[in-house]
Amino acid sequence: MNKLVIFGVGLIGGSVALALKQAKAVGQVVGVGRSLDNLQTAIDLGVIDEAQSDVSLAVKNADLILIATPVAQTPKILEAIIPHLSEKTVITDAGSTKSDIAEYVEHAAKQAKNPAQVLSQFVGGHPIAGAEKSGVSAAKNDLFLGKNVVLTPNTATSPAALKLVRELWLATGANVSEMTASNHDQIFAAVSHLPHLLAFALVDDLASRDNAKQLFDFAASGFRDFTRIAGSSPEMWRDISIANRHALLSEIEAFQKELLLLKVLVETKDEQGLQALFERASHARQQWGKSQELCSKTVKS
């Protein structure tokens, strides 16, 4: 790949650039973003080769455009890109929700001279990776090593576009899989989006109480582990919650039923019922932990 353009040069976008450079899988990396200071930092760190504020100049002769901004910014970026899109340029994204992105692309494509061509050039993507710190300064070339990346091509996506995006992520060391946008959103509503909402809700509840200071003074490792993700970006999780609201509401309702079951078991002092539930959950968690350890060992070897 000769030219990669990244909209949103933060942790994810920056780490993609560094990984591809290390793998010698890209020639030139151009960064586009809202903060000139951030783009200058990206240049200073060797993450990007050039910063551009003019979209038409940025995407000219690009092989691939990666949108790595918060999901809510995607529609405006697509609208800005499409009028300047060449036939050879592929577009992908790194958003945590996919059905809404697919809708954005369909809407934006209608404004193009050749809507079918635009649809064929887009490949949705979601890298399952992150870090405690955000921003381009936190970017690293091994962020995606051994991590999962889900691609959600639409029915019109060209094989060539899908191949290019798949090769991009494979070059970063990621494991790449494919699924529909709706299936992706259902899965991640359950295993990512709901857990984040629960962490935010618990911390918000305790922080609003009159004895909040005392509660937090005595909070220990269990509370820390459970609520770590409540320190994530409020802007990002606001956007994700709204974008994936249909799947997320379904998961909230399912979890409410589980909480109600727990409430009944506690109220009725049902020792056997509580132990059975805890044993099922403990076994499932241990099995998942073992599979994660196996994957980690495989990557290291």
Short mmCIF file of C-alpha atoms in Angstrom, two decimals:
data_model
loop_
_atom_site.label_atom_id
_atom_site.label_comp_id
_atom_site.label_asym_id
_atom_site.label_seq_id
_atom_site.Cartn_x
_atom_site.Cartn_y
_atom_site.Cartn_z
CA MET A 1 0.00 0.00 0.00
CA ASN A 2 1.45 3.32 -1.06
CA LYS A 3 -0.74 5.87 0.72
CA LEU A 4 -2.84 5.56 3.88
CA VAL A 5 -4.99 8.45 5.12
CA ILE A 6 -6.10 8.41 8.75
CA PHE A 7 -8.94 10.57 10.05
CA GLY A 8 -8.47 10.66 13.83
CA VAL A 9 -4.82 10.11 14.71
CA GLY A 10 -5.27 8.88 18.27
CA LEU A 11 -4.55 5.59 20.02
CA ILE A 12 -6.16 3.38 17.37
CA GLY A 13 -5.28 5.36 14.25
CA GLY A 14 -1.77 6.02 15.49
CA SER A 15 -1.17 2.40 16.43
CA VAL A 16 -2.31 1.25 12.98
CA ALA A 17 0.19 3.62 11.38
CA LEU A 18 3.05 2.47 13.61
CA ALA A 19 2.26 -1.22 13.08
CA LEU A 20 2.12 -0.84 9.31
CA LYS A 21 5.34 1.14 9.24
CA GLN A 22 7.10 -1.50 11.32
CA ALA A 23 5.83 -4.19 8.92
CA LYS A 24 6.91 -2.06 5.96
CA ALA A 25 3.35 -2.42 4.66
CA VAL A 26 2.76 1.27 3.89
CA GLY A 27 4.62 4.02 2.08
CA GLN A 28 3.11 7.34 3.14
CA VAL A 29 0.77 8.02 6.07
CA VAL A 30 -1.27 11.24 6.04
CA GLY A 31 -3.14 12.35 9.15
CA VAL A 32 -6.31 14.46 9.25
CA GLY A 33 -7.83 15.72 12.50
CA ARG A 34 -9.41 18.55 14.48
CA SER A 35 -6.32 19.36 16.55
CA LEU A 36 -3.28 20.76 14.78
CA ASP A 37 -1.24 20.27 17.96
CA ASN A 38 -2.16 16.57 18.00
CA LEU A 39 -1.19 16.18 14.35
CA GLN A 40 2.13 17.91 14.98
CA THR A 41 2.75 15.52 17.88
CA ALA A 42 1.99 12.62 15.52
CA ILE A 43 4.58 13.94 13.07
CA ASP A 44 7.15 14.44 15.83
CA LEU A 45 6.61 10.86 17.03
CA GLY A 46 6.97 9.46 13.53
CA VAL A 47 3.39 8.20 13.50
CA ILE A 48 2.40 10.11 10.37
CA ASP A 49 4.47 11.61 7.57
CA GLU A 50 2.18 14.50 6.74
CA ALA A 51 -0.71 16.43 8.32
CA GLN A 52 -3.49 17.82 6.15
CA SER A 53 -6.50 20.03 6.83
CA ASP A 54 -7.67 20.04 3.21
CA VAL A 55 -9.68 16.84 2.68
CA SER A 56 -9.38 16.89 -1.11
CA LEU A 57 -5.58 17.06 -0.91
CA ALA A 58 -5.44 14.51 1.90
CA VAL A 59 -7.35 11.77 0.07
CA LYS A 60 -5.84 12.40 -3.38
CA ASN A 61 -4.27 9.18 -4.72
CA ALA A 62 -4.99 7.38 -1.43
CA ASP A 63 -5.11 3.59 -1.48
CA LEU A 64 -6.96 3.41 1.81
CA ILE A 65 -8.78 5.81 4.13
CA LEU A 66 -9.17 4.79 7.77
CA ILE A 67 -11.77 6.62 9.86
CA ALA A 68 -10.64 6.24 13.47
CA THR A 69 -12.66 9.03 15.09
CA PRO A 70 -15.56 8.76 17.58
CA VAL A 71 -18.54 7.17 15.82
CA ALA A 72 -20.65 10.35 15.85
CA GLN A 73 -18.10 12.14 13.65
CA THR A 74 -18.27 9.52 10.89
CA PRO A 75 -21.23 10.96 8.89
CA LYS A 76 -19.57 14.35 8.39
CA ILE A 77 -16.27 12.73 7.46
CA LEU A 78 -17.96 10.49 4.88
CA GLU A 79 -19.75 13.49 3.38
CA ALA A 80 -16.41 15.32 3.12
CA ILE A 81 -14.56 12.36 1.61
CA ILE A 82 -16.95 11.01 -1.00
CA PRO A 83 -16.87 13.95 -3.47
CA HIS A 84 -13.10 13.49 -3.75
CA LEU A 85 -13.03 9.69 -3.79
CA SER A 86 -11.16 8.02 -6.64
CA GLU A 87 -12.14 4.65 -8.06
CA LYS A 88 -9.16 2.93 -6.46
CA THR A 89 -9.58 4.29 -2.91
CA VAL A 90 -10.99 1.96 -0.24
CA ILE A 91 -12.65 3.29 2.93
CA THR A 92 -12.75 1.51 6.27
CA ASP A 93 -13.43 2.51 9.86
CA ALA A 94 -12.54 1.41 13.38
CA GLY A 95 -15.82 2.15 15.15
CA SER A 96 -17.29 0.04 17.95
CA THR A 97 -20.72 -0.09 16.32
CA LYS A 98 -21.38 -1.23 12.80
CA SER A 99 -25.06 -1.10 11.78
CA ASP A 100 -25.18 2.68 12.18
CA ILE A 101 -21.96 3.06 10.18
CA ALA A 102 -23.45 0.97 7.38
CA GLU A 103 -26.47 3.29 7.35
CA TYR A 104 -24.21 6.36 7.26
CA VAL A 105 -22.36 4.93 4.26
CA GLU A 106 -25.58 4.14 2.39
CA HIS A 107 -26.88 7.66 3.03
CA ALA A 108 -23.61 9.33 2.02
CA ALA A 109 -23.31 7.15 -1.09
CA LYS A 110 -26.61 8.53 -2.40
CA GLN A 111 -24.92 11.92 -2.75
CA ALA A 112 -22.19 10.45 -4.97
CA LYS A 113 -22.17 10.31 -8.76
CA ASN A 114 -21.87 6.52 -8.56
CA PRO A 115 -23.49 5.24 -5.32
CA ALA A 116 -22.82 1.58 -6.17
CA GLN A 117 -19.12 2.29 -6.53
CA VAL A 118 -18.95 3.95 -3.10
CA LEU A 119 -20.73 1.02 -1.47
CA SER A 120 -18.30 -1.39 -3.13
CA GLN A 121 -15.33 0.56 -1.74
CA PHE A 122 -16.38 0.48 1.92
CA VAL A 123 -15.46 -2.18 4.49
CA GLY A 124 -16.61 -1.77 8.08
CA GLY A 125 -14.08 -2.71 10.76
CA HIS A 126 -13.73 -2.94 14.52
CA PRO A 127 -10.39 -3.66 16.22
CA ILE A 128 -10.94 -5.20 19.67
CA ALA A 129 -8.03 -3.49 21.36
CA GLY A 130 -7.40 -0.57 23.64
CA ALA A 131 -5.23 0.80 26.42
CA GLU A 132 -5.53 2.68 29.69
CA LYS A 133 -4.29 5.88 28.05
CA SER A 134 -5.65 7.51 24.92
CA GLY A 135 -4.29 9.88 22.29
CA VAL A 136 -1.50 9.58 19.78
CA SER A 137 1.15 9.65 22.51
CA ALA A 138 -0.20 6.29 23.71
CA ALA A 139 -0.02 4.70 20.25
CA LYS A 140 2.20 1.63 19.93
CA ASN A 141 3.14 -0.70 17.12
CA ASP A 142 2.06 -3.90 18.90
CA LEU A 143 -1.38 -2.79 20.12
CA PHE A 144 -3.18 -5.20 17.78
CA LEU A 145 -0.78 -8.13 18.07
CA GLY A 146 -2.89 -11.24 18.73
CA LYS A 147 -6.05 -9.15 19.10
CA ASN A 148 -9.30 -9.72 17.22
CA VAL A 149 -10.48 -7.47 14.43
CA VAL A 150 -13.99 -7.88 13.03
CA LEU A 151 -14.76 -6.84 9.47
CA THR A 152 -18.36 -6.23 8.41
CA PRO A 153 -18.44 -5.98 4.61
CA ASN A 154 -21.79 -5.11 3.04
CA THR A 155 -23.36 -7.14 0.26
CA ALA A 156 -21.92 -4.74 -2.32
CA THR A 157 -18.35 -4.69 -0.98
CA SER A 158 -15.86 -5.65 -3.69
CA PRO A 159 -13.53 -8.61 -3.05
CA ALA A 160 -10.55 -6.35 -3.78
CA ALA A 161 -11.59 -3.82 -1.12
CA LEU A 162 -12.15 -6.56 1.45
CA LYS A 163 -8.77 -8.10 0.61
CA LEU A 164 -6.95 -4.78 1.11
CA VAL A 165 -8.53 -4.12 4.50
CA ARG A 166 -7.96 -7.69 5.63
CA GLU A 167 -4.29 -7.44 4.63
CA LEU A 168 -3.98 -4.15 6.52
CA TRP A 169 -5.09 -5.73 9.79
CA LEU A 170 -3.12 -8.92 9.26
CA ALA A 171 -0.01 -6.76 8.83
CA THR A 172 -0.63 -5.32 12.32
CA GLY A 173 -0.55 -8.85 13.78
CA ALA A 174 -4.30 -9.06 14.39
CA ASN A 175 -6.63 -12.03 13.97
CA VAL A 176 -9.27 -11.10 11.40
CA SER A 177 -12.83 -12.43 11.21
CA GLU A 178 -15.97 -11.41 9.33
CA MET A 179 -19.63 -11.14 10.27
CA THR A 180 -22.69 -9.06 9.47
CA ALA A 181 -23.05 -5.62 11.02
CA SER A 182 -26.17 -6.63 12.96
CA ASN A 183 -24.54 -9.77 14.37
CA HIS A 184 -21.53 -7.69 15.42
CA ASP A 185 -23.70 -5.19 17.26
CA GLN A 186 -25.65 -7.89 19.09
CA ILE A 187 -22.46 -9.61 20.26
CA PHE A 188 -20.70 -6.47 21.44
CA ALA A 189 -23.79 -5.10 23.13
CA ALA A 190 -23.57 -8.18 25.37
CA VAL A 191 -19.84 -8.51 26.01
CA SER A 192 -18.65 -4.89 25.82
CA HIS A 193 -21.32 -2.22 25.76
CA LEU A 194 -23.48 -3.56 28.62
CA PRO A 195 -20.47 -4.13 30.94
CA HIS A 196 -19.37 -0.53 30.38
CA LEU A 197 -22.84 0.78 31.17
CA LEU A 198 -22.99 -1.30 34.35
CA ALA A 199 -19.62 0.04 35.49
CA PHE A 200 -20.66 3.63 34.80
CA ALA A 201 -24.00 3.09 36.56
CA LEU A 202 -22.48 1.58 39.71
CA VAL A 203 -19.91 4.35 40.12
CA ASP A 204 -22.52 7.03 39.42
CA ASP A 205 -24.89 5.51 41.98
CA LEU A 206 -22.27 5.34 44.73
CA ALA A 207 -20.85 8.78 43.93
CA SER A 208 -24.29 10.37 44.29
CA ARG A 209 -24.87 9.05 47.82
CA ASP A 210 -24.42 11.15 50.95
CA ASN A 211 -21.73 8.78 52.25
CA ALA A 212 -19.90 8.54 48.92
CA LYS A 213 -16.51 9.43 50.41
CA GLN A 214 -16.77 6.70 53.01
CA LEU A 215 -17.84 4.17 50.38
CA PHE A 216 -14.91 4.98 48.12
CA ASP A 217 -12.48 5.04 51.07
CA PHE A 218 -13.24 1.38 51.72
CA ALA A 219 -13.51 0.25 48.09
CA ALA A 220 -10.77 -2.27 47.26
CA SER A 221 -9.58 -4.54 44.46
CA GLY A 222 -12.99 -6.01 43.60
CA PHE A 223 -14.47 -2.56 43.11
CA ARG A 224 -11.38 -1.42 41.22
CA ASP A 225 -11.48 -4.38 38.81
CA PHE A 226 -15.23 -4.14 38.20
CA THR A 227 -15.27 -0.39 37.63
CA ARG A 228 -11.97 0.14 35.79
CA ILE A 229 -13.79 0.69 32.51
CA ALA A 230 -15.88 3.48 34.06
CA GLY A 231 -12.78 5.60 33.51
CA SER A 232 -13.26 5.32 29.75
CA SER A 233 -14.14 8.25 27.50
CA PRO A 234 -17.65 9.56 28.32
CA GLU A 235 -17.96 11.02 24.81
CA MET A 236 -17.16 7.72 23.15
CA TRP A 237 -19.53 5.70 25.31
CA ARG A 238 -22.31 8.24 24.91
CA ASP A 239 -22.01 7.77 21.15
CA ILE A 240 -21.80 3.98 21.36
CA SER A 241 -24.83 3.73 23.67
CA ILE A 242 -26.99 5.76 21.32
CA ALA A 243 -25.67 4.19 18.13
CA ASN A 244 -26.24 0.62 19.35
CA ARG A 245 -29.32 1.37 21.44
CA HIS A 246 -31.55 -1.36 19.96
CA ALA A 247 -29.20 -4.24 20.74
CA LEU A 248 -28.16 -2.61 24.01
CA LEU A 249 -31.74 -2.20 25.25
CA SER A 250 -32.31 -5.90 24.59
CA GLU A 251 -29.25 -6.77 26.69
CA ILE A 252 -30.32 -4.40 29.49
CA GLU A 253 -33.71 -6.13 29.64
CA ALA A 254 -32.06 -9.56 29.77
CA PHE A 255 -29.76 -8.40 32.57
CA GLN A 256 -32.69 -6.93 34.49
CA LYS A 257 -34.23 -10.42 34.51
CA GLU A 258 -30.97 -11.87 35.86
CA LEU A 259 -30.86 -9.20 38.59
CA LEU A 260 -34.48 -9.94 39.48
CA LEU A 261 -33.61 -13.63 39.77
CA LEU A 262 -30.71 -12.77 42.09
CA LYS A 263 -32.99 -10.54 44.16
CA VAL A 264 -35.50 -13.36 44.60
CA LEU A 265 -32.76 -15.87 45.52
CA VAL A 266 -31.37 -13.50 48.16
CA GLU A 267 -34.81 -12.56 49.53
CA THR A 268 -35.85 -16.20 49.89
CA LYS A 269 -32.46 -17.25 51.29
CA ASP A 270 -32.22 -19.82 48.52
CA GLU A 271 -28.73 -21.18 49.24
CA GLN A 272 -28.86 -23.88 46.59
CA GLY A 273 -30.12 -21.49 43.93
CA LEU A 274 -27.43 -18.92 44.72
CA GLN A 275 -24.66 -21.48 44.75
CA ALA A 276 -25.83 -23.02 41.47
CA LEU A 277 -25.86 -19.61 39.78
CA PHE A 278 -22.45 -18.68 41.18
CA GLU A 279 -20.97 -22.05 40.15
CA ARG A 280 -22.28 -21.71 36.59
CA ALA A 281 -20.85 -18.21 36.30
CA SER A 282 -17.54 -19.18 37.92
CA HIS A 283 -17.09 -22.15 35.59
CA ALA A 284 -17.91 -20.09 32.49
CA ARG A 285 -15.51 -17.34 33.58
CA GLN A 286 -12.69 -19.82 34.25
CA GLN A 287 -13.17 -21.49 30.86
CA TRP A 288 -13.04 -18.12 29.14
CA GLY A 289 -9.91 -17.20 31.12
CA LYS A 290 -8.17 -20.40 30.03
CA SER A 291 -8.99 -19.74 26.39
CA GLN A 292 -7.55 -16.22 26.71
CA GLU A 293 -4.35 -17.57 28.28
CA LEU A 294 -4.00 -20.09 25.44
CA CYS A 295 -4.38 -17.33 22.85
CA SER A 296 -1.80 -15.21 24.66
CA LYS A 297 0.73 -18.07 24.74
CA THR A 298 0.15 -18.75 21.05
CA VAL A 299 0.88 -15.11 20.18
CA LYS A 300 4.06 -15.01 22.31
CA SER A 301 5.39 -18.22 20.78
#
